[in-house]
Amino acid sequence: SAADLCGAVRAVSAGGRVLDPRITGAALPRPSGRLPGPSPLSLREIQVVQEIVGGRDVASIALHLHLSPHTVRNHLKSAYRKLGVHSQTEAAVHALRRGLVRA
């Protein structure tokens, strides 16, 4: 409607965002906390990020998962790329929010 359009223009001009209610349900997490669809991460990437969430560093993750530190770093880099993040902290937060790992 014209009133909705005017409200949306005002919100955007004030720096806000407007989402069409028809897509909001698809864009927001479901009650399970997990977004619909398959995980973008491989099983090993999920394991490595889960270890990051648990507070382990690369060396201890390597020992725990019986991998070399180089392999752990490669899995982390791949997870960063897939999640669109640039650090271990960002990867952990993003994976927790998407329900890919548990706290």
CSV table of C-alpha atoms in Angstrom, one decimal:
chain,number,residue,atom,x,y,z
A,1,SER,CA,0.0,0.0,0.0
A,2,ALA,CA,1.0,3.6,-0.3
A,3,ALA,CA,1.2,4.0,3.5
A,4,ASP,CA,3.5,0.9,3.7
A,5,LEU,CA,5.7,2.3,0.9
A,6,CYS,CA,6.0,5.7,2.6
A,7,GLY,CA,6.8,4.1,5.9
A,8,ALA,CA,9.5,2.0,4.3
A,9,VAL,CA,11.1,5.0,2.5
A,10,ARG,CA,11.2,6.9,5.8
A,11,ALA,CA,12.7,3.9,7.6
A,12,VAL,CA,15.4,3.4,5.0
A,13,SER,CA,16.2,7.2,4.8
A,14,ALA,CA,16.7,7.1,8.6
A,15,GLY,CA,19.2,4.4,8.3
A,16,GLY,CA,16.9,1.5,9.0
A,17,ARG,CA,16.1,-1.7,7.1
A,18,VAL,CA,12.9,-3.0,5.7
A,19,LEU,CA,12.1,-6.6,5.0
A,20,ASP,CA,9.1,-7.8,3.1
A,21,PRO,CA,7.0,-9.9,5.6
A,22,ARG,CA,6.8,-12.7,2.9
A,23,ILE,CA,10.5,-13.4,3.2
A,24,THR,CA,11.1,-12.6,6.8
A,25,GLY,CA,10.0,-16.1,7.9
A,26,ALA,CA,12.6,-17.7,5.5
A,27,ALA,CA,15.3,-15.3,6.6
A,28,LEU,CA,15.0,-15.7,10.3
A,29,PRO,CA,16.2,-18.8,12.3
A,30,ARG,CA,13.6,-21.4,13.1
A,31,PRO,CA,12.8,-22.2,16.7
A,32,SER,CA,15.5,-24.8,16.7
A,33,GLY,CA,18.0,-22.0,16.1
A,34,ARG,CA,19.2,-23.6,12.9
A,35,LEU,CA,18.6,-22.0,9.5
A,36,PRO,CA,16.9,-24.2,7.0
A,37,GLY,CA,19.0,-26.1,4.5
A,38,PRO,CA,22.2,-28.1,4.6
A,39,SER,CA,25.3,-26.9,6.5
A,40,PRO,CA,27.8,-25.1,4.4
A,41,LEU,CA,30.6,-26.8,6.4
A,42,SER,CA,32.0,-30.3,6.0
A,43,LEU,CA,31.8,-32.6,9.0
A,44,ARG,CA,35.5,-32.0,9.8
A,45,GLU,CA,35.1,-28.2,9.5
A,46,ILE,CA,32.2,-28.4,12.0
A,47,GLN,CA,34.4,-30.5,14.3
A,48,VAL,CA,37.2,-28.0,14.1
A,49,VAL,CA,34.9,-25.0,14.7
A,50,GLN,CA,33.3,-26.9,17.6
A,51,GLU,CA,36.7,-27.3,19.2
A,52,ILE,CA,37.3,-23.5,18.7
A,53,VAL,CA,34.0,-22.9,20.5
A,54,GLY,CA,35.2,-25.1,23.3
A,55,GLY,CA,38.3,-22.9,23.7
A,56,ARG,CA,41.0,-25.1,22.2
A,57,ASP,CA,43.8,-23.6,20.2
A,58,VAL,CA,45.1,-25.1,16.9
A,59,ALA,CA,47.7,-27.3,18.5
A,60,SER,CA,45.3,-28.9,21.0
A,61,ILE,CA,42.7,-29.3,18.3
A,62,ALA,CA,45.3,-31.1,16.2
A,63,LEU,CA,46.1,-33.5,19.0
A,64,HIS,CA,42.5,-34.1,19.9
A,65,LEU,CA,41.4,-34.8,16.3
A,66,HIS,CA,44.6,-36.6,15.4
A,67,LEU,CA,45.5,-34.1,12.6
A,68,SER,CA,48.5,-32.0,11.9
A,69,PRO,CA,48.2,-28.3,12.9
A,70,HIS,CA,48.6,-27.4,9.2
A,71,THR,CA,45.5,-29.5,8.4
A,72,VAL,CA,43.5,-27.9,11.2
A,73,ARG,CA,44.5,-24.4,9.9
A,74,ASN,CA,43.3,-25.5,6.4
A,75,HIS,CA,40.0,-26.6,7.7
A,76,LEU,CA,39.6,-23.3,9.6
A,77,LYS,CA,40.5,-21.3,6.4
A,78,SER,CA,37.9,-23.3,4.5
A,79,ALA,CA,35.3,-22.7,7.2
A,80,TYR,CA,36.1,-18.9,7.2
A,81,ARG,CA,35.6,-18.8,3.5
A,82,LYS,CA,32.3,-20.7,3.6
A,83,LEU,CA,30.9,-18.6,6.5
A,84,GLY,CA,32.2,-15.3,5.2
A,85,VAL,CA,34.3,-14.5,8.3
A,86,HIS,CA,37.9,-13.7,9.0
A,87,SER,CA,38.8,-15.0,12.5
A,88,GLN,CA,38.3,-17.8,14.9
A,89,THR,CA,36.0,-15.7,17.0
A,90,GLU,CA,33.8,-14.7,14.1
A,91,ALA,CA,33.6,-18.3,12.9
A,92,ALA,CA,32.6,-19.5,16.4
A,93,VAL,CA,29.9,-16.8,16.8
A,94,HIS,CA,28.5,-17.3,13.3
A,95,ALA,CA,28.4,-21.1,13.6
A,96,LEU,CA,26.7,-20.8,17.0
A,97,ARG,CA,24.1,-18.4,15.7
A,98,ARG,CA,23.4,-20.7,12.7
A,99,GLY,CA,23.1,-23.7,14.9
A,100,LEU,CA,26.0,-25.5,13.3
A,101,VAL,CA,27.8,-26.1,16.6
A,102,ARG,CA,26.8,-26.1,20.3
A,103,ALA,CA,28.1,-23.9,23.1
